[in-house]
CSV table of C-alpha atoms in Angstrom, one decimal:
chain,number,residue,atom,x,y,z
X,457,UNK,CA,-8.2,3.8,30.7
X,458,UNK,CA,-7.2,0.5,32.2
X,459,UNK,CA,-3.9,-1.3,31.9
X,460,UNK,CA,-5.1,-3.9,29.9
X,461,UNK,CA,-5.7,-1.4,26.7
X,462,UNK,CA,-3.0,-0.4,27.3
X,463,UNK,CA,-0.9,-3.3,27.1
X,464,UNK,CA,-3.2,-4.2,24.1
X,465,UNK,CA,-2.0,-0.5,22.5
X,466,UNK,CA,2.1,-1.9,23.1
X,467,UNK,CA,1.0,-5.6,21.0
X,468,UNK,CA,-0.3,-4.2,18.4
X,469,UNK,CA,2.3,-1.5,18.3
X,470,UNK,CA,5.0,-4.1,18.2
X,471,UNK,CA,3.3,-6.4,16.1
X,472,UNK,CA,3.4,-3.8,13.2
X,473,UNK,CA,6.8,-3.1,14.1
X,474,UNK,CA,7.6,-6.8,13.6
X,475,UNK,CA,5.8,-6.6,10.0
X,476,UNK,CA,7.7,-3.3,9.2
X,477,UNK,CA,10.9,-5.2,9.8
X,478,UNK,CA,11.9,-7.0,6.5
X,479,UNK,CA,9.9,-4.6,4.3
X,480,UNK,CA,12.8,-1.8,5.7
X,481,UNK,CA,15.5,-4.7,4.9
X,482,UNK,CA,14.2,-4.3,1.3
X,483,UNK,CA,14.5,-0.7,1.6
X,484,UNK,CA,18.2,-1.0,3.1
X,485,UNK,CA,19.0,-3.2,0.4
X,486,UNK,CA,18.2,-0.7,-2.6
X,487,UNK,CA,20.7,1.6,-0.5
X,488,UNK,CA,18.3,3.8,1.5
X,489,UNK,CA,20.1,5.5,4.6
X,490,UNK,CA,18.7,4.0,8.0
X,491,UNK,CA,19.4,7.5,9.8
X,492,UNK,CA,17.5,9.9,7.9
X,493,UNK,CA,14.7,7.1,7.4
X,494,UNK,CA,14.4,7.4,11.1
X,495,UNK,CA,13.9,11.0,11.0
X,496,UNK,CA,10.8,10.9,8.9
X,497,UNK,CA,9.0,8.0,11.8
X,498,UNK,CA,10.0,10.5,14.3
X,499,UNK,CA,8.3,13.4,12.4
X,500,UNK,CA,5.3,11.9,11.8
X,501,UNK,CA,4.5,10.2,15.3
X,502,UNK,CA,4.6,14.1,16.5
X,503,UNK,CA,2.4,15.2,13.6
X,504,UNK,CA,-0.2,12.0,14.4
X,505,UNK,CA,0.3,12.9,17.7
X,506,UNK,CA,-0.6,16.8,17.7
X,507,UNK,CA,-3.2,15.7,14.7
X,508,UNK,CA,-4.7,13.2,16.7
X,509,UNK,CA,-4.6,10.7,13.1
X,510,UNK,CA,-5.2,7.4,13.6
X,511,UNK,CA,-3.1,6.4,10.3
X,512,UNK,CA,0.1,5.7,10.3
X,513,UNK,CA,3.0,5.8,8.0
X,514,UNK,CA,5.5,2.7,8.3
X,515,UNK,CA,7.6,1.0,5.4
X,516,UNK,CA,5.6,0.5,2.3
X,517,UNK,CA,6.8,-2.2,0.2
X,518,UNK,CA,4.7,-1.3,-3.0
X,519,UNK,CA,6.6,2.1,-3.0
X,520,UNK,CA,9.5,0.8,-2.3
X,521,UNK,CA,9.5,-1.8,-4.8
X,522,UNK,CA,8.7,0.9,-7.1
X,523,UNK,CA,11.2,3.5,-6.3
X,524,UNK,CA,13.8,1.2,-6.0
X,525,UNK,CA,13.2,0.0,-9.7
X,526,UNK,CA,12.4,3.1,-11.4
X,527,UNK,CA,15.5,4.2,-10.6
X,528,UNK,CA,18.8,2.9,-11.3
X,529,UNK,CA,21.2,4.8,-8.6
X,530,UNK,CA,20.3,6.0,-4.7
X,531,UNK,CA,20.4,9.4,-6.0
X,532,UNK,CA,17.9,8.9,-8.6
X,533,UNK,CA,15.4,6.9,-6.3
X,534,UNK,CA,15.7,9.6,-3.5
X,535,UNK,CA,15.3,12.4,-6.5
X,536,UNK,CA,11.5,10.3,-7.7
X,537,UNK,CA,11.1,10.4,-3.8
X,538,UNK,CA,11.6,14.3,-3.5
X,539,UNK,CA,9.6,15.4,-6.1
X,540,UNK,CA,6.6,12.7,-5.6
X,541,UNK,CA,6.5,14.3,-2.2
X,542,UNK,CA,6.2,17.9,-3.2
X,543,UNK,CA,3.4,16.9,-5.6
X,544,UNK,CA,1.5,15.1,-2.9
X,545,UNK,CA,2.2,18.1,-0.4
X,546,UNK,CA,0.2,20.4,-2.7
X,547,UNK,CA,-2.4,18.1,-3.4
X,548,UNK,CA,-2.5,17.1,0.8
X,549,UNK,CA,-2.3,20.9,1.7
X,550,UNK,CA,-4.9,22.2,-0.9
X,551,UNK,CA,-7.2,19.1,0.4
X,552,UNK,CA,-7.4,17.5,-3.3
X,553,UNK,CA,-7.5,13.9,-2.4
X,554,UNK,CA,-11.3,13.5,-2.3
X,555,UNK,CA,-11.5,15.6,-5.5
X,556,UNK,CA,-8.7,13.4,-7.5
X,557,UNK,CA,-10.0,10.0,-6.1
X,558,UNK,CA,-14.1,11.0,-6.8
X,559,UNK,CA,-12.5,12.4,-10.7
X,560,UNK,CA,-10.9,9.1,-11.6
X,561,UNK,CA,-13.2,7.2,-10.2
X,562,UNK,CA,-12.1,3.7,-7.9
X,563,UNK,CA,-12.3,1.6,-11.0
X,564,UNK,CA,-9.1,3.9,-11.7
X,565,UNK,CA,-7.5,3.4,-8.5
X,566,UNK,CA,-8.1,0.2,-8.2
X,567,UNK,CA,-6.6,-1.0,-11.6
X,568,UNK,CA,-3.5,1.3,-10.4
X,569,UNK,CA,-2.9,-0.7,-7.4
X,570,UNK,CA,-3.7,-3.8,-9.1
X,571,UNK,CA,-0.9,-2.8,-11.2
X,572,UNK,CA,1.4,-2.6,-8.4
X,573,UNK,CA,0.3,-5.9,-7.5
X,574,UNK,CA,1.5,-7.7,-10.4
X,575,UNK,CA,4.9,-5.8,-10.1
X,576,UNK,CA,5.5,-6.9,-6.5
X,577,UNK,CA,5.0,-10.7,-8.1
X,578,UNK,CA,7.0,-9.7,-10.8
X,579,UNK,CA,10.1,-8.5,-8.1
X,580,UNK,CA,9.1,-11.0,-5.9
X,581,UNK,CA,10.3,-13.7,-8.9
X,582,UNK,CA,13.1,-11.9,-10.4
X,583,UNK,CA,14.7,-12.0,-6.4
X,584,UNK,CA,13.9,-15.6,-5.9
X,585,UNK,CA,15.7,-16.2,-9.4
X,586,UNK,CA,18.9,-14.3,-7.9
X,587,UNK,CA,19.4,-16.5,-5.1
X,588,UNK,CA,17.2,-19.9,-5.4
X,589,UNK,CA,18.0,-21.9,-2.2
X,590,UNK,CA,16.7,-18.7,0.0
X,591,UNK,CA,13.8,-17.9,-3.0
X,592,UNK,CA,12.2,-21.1,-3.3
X,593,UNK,CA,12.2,-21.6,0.6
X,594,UNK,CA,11.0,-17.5,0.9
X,595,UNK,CA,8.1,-19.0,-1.7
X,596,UNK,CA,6.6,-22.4,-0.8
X,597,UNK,CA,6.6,-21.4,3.4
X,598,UNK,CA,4.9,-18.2,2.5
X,599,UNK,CA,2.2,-19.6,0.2
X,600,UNK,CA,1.9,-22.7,2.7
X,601,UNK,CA,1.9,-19.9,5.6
X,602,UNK,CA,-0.7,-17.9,3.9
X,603,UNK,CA,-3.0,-20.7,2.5
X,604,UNK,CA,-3.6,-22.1,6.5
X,605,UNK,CA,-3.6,-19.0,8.0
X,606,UNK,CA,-4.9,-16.4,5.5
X,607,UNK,CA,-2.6,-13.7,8.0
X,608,UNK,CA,0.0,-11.6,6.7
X,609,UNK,CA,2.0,-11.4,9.5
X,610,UNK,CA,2.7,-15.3,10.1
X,611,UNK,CA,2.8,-15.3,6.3
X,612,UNK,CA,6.1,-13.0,6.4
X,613,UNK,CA,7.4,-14.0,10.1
X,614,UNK,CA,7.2,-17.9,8.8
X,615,UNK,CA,8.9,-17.0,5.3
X,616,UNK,CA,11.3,-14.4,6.6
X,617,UNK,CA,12.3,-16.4,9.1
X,618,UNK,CA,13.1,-19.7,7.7
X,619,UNK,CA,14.8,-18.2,5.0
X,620,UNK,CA,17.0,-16.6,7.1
X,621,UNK,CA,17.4,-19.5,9.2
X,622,UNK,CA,18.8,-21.6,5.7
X,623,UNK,CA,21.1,-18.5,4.4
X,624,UNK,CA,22.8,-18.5,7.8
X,625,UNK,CA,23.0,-21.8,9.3
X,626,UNK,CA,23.4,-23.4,6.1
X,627,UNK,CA,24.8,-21.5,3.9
X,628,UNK,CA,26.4,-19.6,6.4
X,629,UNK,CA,26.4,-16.3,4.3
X,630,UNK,CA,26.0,-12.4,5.7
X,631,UNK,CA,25.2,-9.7,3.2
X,632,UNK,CA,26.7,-6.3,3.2
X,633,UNK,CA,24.7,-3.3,2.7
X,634,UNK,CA,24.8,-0.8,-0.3
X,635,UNK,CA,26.8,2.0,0.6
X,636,UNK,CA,26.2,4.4,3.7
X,637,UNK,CA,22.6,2.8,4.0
X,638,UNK,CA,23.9,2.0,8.4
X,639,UNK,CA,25.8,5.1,9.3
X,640,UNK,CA,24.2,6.7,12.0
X,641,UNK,CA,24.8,10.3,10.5
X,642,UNK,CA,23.3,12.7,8.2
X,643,UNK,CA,24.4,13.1,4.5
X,644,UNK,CA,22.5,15.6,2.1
X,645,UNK,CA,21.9,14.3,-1.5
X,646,UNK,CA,20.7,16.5,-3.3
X,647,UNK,CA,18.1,16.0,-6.2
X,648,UNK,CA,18.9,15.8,-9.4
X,649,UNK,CA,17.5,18.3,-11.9
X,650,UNK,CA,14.2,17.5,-13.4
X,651,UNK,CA,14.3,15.4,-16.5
X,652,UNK,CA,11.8,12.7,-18.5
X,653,UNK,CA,12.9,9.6,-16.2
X,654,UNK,CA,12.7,11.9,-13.1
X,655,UNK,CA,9.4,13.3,-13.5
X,656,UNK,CA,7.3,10.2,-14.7
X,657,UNK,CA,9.1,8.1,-11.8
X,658,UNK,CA,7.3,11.1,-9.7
X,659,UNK,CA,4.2,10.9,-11.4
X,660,UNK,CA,3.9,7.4,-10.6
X,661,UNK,CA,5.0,7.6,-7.5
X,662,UNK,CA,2.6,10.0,-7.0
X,663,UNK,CA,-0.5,8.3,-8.7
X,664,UNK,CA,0.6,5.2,-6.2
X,665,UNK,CA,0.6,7.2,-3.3
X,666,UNK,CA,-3.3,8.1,-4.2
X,667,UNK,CA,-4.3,5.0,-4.4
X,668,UNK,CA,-2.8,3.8,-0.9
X,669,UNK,CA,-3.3,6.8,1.0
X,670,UNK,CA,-7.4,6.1,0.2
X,671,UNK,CA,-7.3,2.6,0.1
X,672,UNK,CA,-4.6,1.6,3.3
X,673,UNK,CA,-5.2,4.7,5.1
X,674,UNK,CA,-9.0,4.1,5.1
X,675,UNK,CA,-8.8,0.4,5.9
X,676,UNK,CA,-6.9,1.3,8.8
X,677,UNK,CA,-9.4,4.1,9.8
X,678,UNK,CA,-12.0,1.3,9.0
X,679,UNK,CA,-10.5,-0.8,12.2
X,680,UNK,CA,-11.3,1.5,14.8
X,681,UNK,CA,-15.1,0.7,14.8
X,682,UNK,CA,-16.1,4.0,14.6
X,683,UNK,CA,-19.8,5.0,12.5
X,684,UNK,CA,-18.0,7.6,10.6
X,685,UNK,CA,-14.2,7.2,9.1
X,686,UNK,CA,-12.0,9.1,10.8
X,687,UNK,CA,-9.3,9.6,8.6
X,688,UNK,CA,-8.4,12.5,6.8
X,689,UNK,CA,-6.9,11.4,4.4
X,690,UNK,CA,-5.5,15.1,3.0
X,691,UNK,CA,-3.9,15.2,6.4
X,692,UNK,CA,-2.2,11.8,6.0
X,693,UNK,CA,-1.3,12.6,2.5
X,694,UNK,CA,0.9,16.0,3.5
X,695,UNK,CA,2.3,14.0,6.8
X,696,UNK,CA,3.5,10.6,4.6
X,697,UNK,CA,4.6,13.7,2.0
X,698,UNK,CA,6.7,15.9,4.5
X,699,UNK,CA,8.2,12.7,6.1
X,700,UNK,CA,9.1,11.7,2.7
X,701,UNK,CA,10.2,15.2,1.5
X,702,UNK,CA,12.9,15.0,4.6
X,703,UNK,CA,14.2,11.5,4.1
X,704,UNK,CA,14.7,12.0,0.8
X,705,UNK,CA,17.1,14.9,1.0
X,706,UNK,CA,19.4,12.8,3.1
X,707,UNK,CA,19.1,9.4,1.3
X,708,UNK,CA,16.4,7.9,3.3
X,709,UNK,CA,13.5,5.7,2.5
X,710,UNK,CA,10.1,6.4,1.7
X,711,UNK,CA,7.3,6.2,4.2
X,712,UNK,CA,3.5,5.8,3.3
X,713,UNK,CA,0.4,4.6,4.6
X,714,UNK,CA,0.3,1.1,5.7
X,715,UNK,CA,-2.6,-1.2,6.2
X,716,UNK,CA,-2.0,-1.4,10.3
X,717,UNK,CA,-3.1,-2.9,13.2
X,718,UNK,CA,-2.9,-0.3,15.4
X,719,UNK,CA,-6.0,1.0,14.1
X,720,UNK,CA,-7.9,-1.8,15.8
X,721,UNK,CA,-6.0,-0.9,18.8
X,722,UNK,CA,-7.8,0.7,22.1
X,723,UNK,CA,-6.1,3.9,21.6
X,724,UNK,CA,-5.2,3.9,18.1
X,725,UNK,CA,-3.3,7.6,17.6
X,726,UNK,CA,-1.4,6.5,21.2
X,727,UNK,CA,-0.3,3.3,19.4
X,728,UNK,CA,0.2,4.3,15.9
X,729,UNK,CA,2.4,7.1,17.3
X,730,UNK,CA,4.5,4.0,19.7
X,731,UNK,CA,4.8,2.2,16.7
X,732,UNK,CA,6.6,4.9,14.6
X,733,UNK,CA,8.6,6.1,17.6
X,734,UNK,CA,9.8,2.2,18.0
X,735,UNK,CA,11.1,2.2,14.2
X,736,UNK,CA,12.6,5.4,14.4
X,737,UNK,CA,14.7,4.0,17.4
X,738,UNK,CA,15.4,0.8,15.7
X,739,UNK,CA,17.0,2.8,12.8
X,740,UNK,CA,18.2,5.9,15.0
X,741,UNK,CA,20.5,3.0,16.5
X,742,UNK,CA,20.7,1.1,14.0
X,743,UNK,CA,19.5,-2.1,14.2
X,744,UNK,CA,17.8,-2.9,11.3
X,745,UNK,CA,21.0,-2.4,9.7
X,746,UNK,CA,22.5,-5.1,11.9
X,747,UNK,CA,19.7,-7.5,11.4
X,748,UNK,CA,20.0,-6.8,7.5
X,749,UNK,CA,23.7,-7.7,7.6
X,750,UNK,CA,21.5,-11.5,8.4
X,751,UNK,CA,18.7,-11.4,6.5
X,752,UNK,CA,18.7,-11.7,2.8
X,753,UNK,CA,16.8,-9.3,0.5
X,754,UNK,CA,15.3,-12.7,-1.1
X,755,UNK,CA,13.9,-13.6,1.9
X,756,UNK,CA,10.8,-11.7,1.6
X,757,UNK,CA,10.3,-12.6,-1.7
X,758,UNK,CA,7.9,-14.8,-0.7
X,759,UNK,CA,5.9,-12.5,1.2
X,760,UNK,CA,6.2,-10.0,-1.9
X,761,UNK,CA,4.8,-12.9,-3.7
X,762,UNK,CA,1.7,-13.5,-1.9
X,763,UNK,CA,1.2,-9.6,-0.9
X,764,UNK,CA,1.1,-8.8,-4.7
X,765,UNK,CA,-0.6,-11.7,-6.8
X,766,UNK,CA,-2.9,-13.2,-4.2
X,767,UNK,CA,-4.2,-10.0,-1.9
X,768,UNK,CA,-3.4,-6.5,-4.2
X,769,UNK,CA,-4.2,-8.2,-7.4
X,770,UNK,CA,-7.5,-9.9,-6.6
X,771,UNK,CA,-9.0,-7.8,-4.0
X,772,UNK,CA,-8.4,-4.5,-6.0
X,773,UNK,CA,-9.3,-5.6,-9.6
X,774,UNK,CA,-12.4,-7.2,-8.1
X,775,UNK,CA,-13.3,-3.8,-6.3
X,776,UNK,CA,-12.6,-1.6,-9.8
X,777,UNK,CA,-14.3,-4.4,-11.7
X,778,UNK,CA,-18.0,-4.3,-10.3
X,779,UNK,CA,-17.8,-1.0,-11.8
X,780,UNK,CA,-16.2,-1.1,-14.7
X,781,UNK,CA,-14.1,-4.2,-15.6
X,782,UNK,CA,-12.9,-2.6,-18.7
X,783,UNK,CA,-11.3,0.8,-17.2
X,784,UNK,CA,-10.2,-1.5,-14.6
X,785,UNK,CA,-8.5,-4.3,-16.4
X,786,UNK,CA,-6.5,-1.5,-18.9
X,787,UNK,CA,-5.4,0.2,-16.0
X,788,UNK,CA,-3.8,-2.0,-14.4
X,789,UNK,CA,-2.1,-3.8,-17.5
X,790,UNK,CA,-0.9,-0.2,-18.4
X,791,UNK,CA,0.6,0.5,-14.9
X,792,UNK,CA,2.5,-3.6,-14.9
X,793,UNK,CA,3.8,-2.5,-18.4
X,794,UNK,CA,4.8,1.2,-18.1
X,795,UNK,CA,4.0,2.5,-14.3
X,796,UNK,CA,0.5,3.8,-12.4
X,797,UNK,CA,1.1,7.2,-13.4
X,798,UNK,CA,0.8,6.5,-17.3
X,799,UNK,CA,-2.3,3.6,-16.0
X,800,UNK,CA,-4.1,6.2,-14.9
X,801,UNK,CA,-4.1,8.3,-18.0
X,802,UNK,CA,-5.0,5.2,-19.9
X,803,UNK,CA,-8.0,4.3,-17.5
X,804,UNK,CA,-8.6,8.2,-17.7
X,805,UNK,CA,-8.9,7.9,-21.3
X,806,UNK,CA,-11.0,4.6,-21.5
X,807,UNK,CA,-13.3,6.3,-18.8
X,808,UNK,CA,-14.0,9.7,-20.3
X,809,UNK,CA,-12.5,10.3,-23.7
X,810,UNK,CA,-13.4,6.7,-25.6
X,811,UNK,CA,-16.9,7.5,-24.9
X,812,UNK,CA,-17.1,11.1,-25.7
X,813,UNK,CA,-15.7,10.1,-29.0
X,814,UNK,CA,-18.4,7.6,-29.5
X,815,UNK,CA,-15.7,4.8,-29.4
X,816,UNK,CA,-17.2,2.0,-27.3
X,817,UNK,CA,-14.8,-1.3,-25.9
């Protein structure tokens, strides 16, 4: 193998990284602990690593945005965490991805993570209400970024950064972090008991980390060139689900499969693995805290913006509708209005039970 992959492996590595950045600033700033957090990247570059997986796990904004709205406290949000993973573990270790995903149909998944989509605008708003100077900035660079360039990454570097670069220079503020989210030390929450709230923010959680795990995970696979995927995606499933399962139980944030670069990489499991051993020493230190103490949570707002209404919404209703526009359409009003787990019961309904009832729409 020649240098030059390799140096190709470290940019895309670090490019990713550089993506993952402000997305774990919005995890910070719904009170996820940096330390634990870390833990879980450090699992699973060893478990890519001895797997040989070319999909990583990384900050996922969509679950993120998710968790940290479902649930009002840390301890709740960790709690939908912890038992989302334990659901997915099952489903990962008893290699019922393919099964799920071919049952519901992508029609299903689709509307699901169209869903999502409108909830990331929806948070994406709601932030650039809370703090309009830094919002509207966030906004109009990210959609200007995004309309030139049609690339994510200079979508959220441009946004991030000039945002940034008005809350501190000009209005010269620095945000403190919820709670213990920067200590560099190990705390064990434990879960609260099962109740209503708990389990359907689980369920959804769980329906959304379906849809990514086939959708991001594949897309990534897609990038190596290969003739035949080579993602597994029950193998990602139980790695995203045990790194999840251990940052939970000590406050951390949830890690899922990302849509990443690496995969396009020469040596994709080598940079994958570089990538998540980077962010687990960025947090293991802790400087994503310190560059969170900087960077407002609005800032991305305007990535969130674009991420949700003009790439997740479009690009997955489109996909569910040449199928069935329907299934697709209720599904993902359903998860906007209630969550993905009770979307996919109402596309599950529209898809099997409408018909078998003679009920046409």
């Amino acid at each position: 193998m020649n240098k030059l992959h390799y140096i190709q492996d470290i940019l895309a590595a670090i490019g990713v990284v550089i993506n993952g950045i402000p997305q774990g600033i919005l995890a910070l700033s719904f009170g996820f602990a940096a330390f634990p957090t870390g833990l879980g990247f450090a699992f699973s570059a060893i478990a890519n690593a001895v797997t040989g997986s070319v999909a990583p796990v990384s900050f996922q904004v969509e679950t993120i945005t998710v968790a940290g709205t479902m649930g009002d406290n840390k301890r709740e949000r960790v709690s939908l965490i912890f038992y989302a993973a334990i659901i997915m573990t099952i489903i990962g270790l008893f290699g019922l991805m393919d099964k799920l995903v071919s049952f519901v149909g992508v029609e299903i998944t689709s509307g699901m993570m169209a869903g999502v989509g409108l909830i990331l605008a929806k948070a994406a708003i709601d932030m650039a209400r809370s703090n309009r100077g830094v919002g509207i900035i966030s906004f109009f660079t990210a959609l200007i970024v995004y309309i030139f360039t049609h690339d994510l990454v200079y979508t959220i570097v441009a946004s991030v950064g000039l945002a940034t670069f008005y809350s501190s220079f000009y209005k010269k503020q620095t945000f403190d972090l919820v709670g213990d989210v920067a200590e560099n030390k190990l705390s064990f929450v434990k879960p609260l008991g099962l109740n209503w709230k708990i389990l359907r923010g689980a369920l959804a959680l769980a329906c959304l980390n379906i849809g990514s795990n086939i959708s991001f995970g594949m897309i990534t696979g897609s990038m190596t060139g290969s003739d035949t995927n080579p993602v597994d995606v029950d193998v990602l499933t139980v790695v995203s689900s045990v790194a999840d399962f251990i940052t939970s139980l000590f406050g951390g944030a949830p890690l899922e499969s990302i849509i990443s670069a690496t995969g396009s990489a020469p040596n994709p499991v080598f940079s994958g693995v570089l990538m998540m051993t980077l962010m687990a020493l960025l947090l293991f230190f802790g400087v994503l805290p310190k560059l969170g103490k900087f960077v407002p949570m609005e800032s991305i707002a305007g990535f969130l913006f674009v991420l949700g209404a003009i790439v997740t919404v479009p690009s997955n209703f489109s996909s569910g509708s040449e199928i069935d526009p329907m299934t697709t359409g209720i599904t993902m009003i359903v998860s906007y209005f209630f969550d993905p787990f009770f979307g996919m019961l109402a596309g599950v309904v529209v898809k099997f039970l409408l018909p078998l009832l003679g009920v046409s729409l």
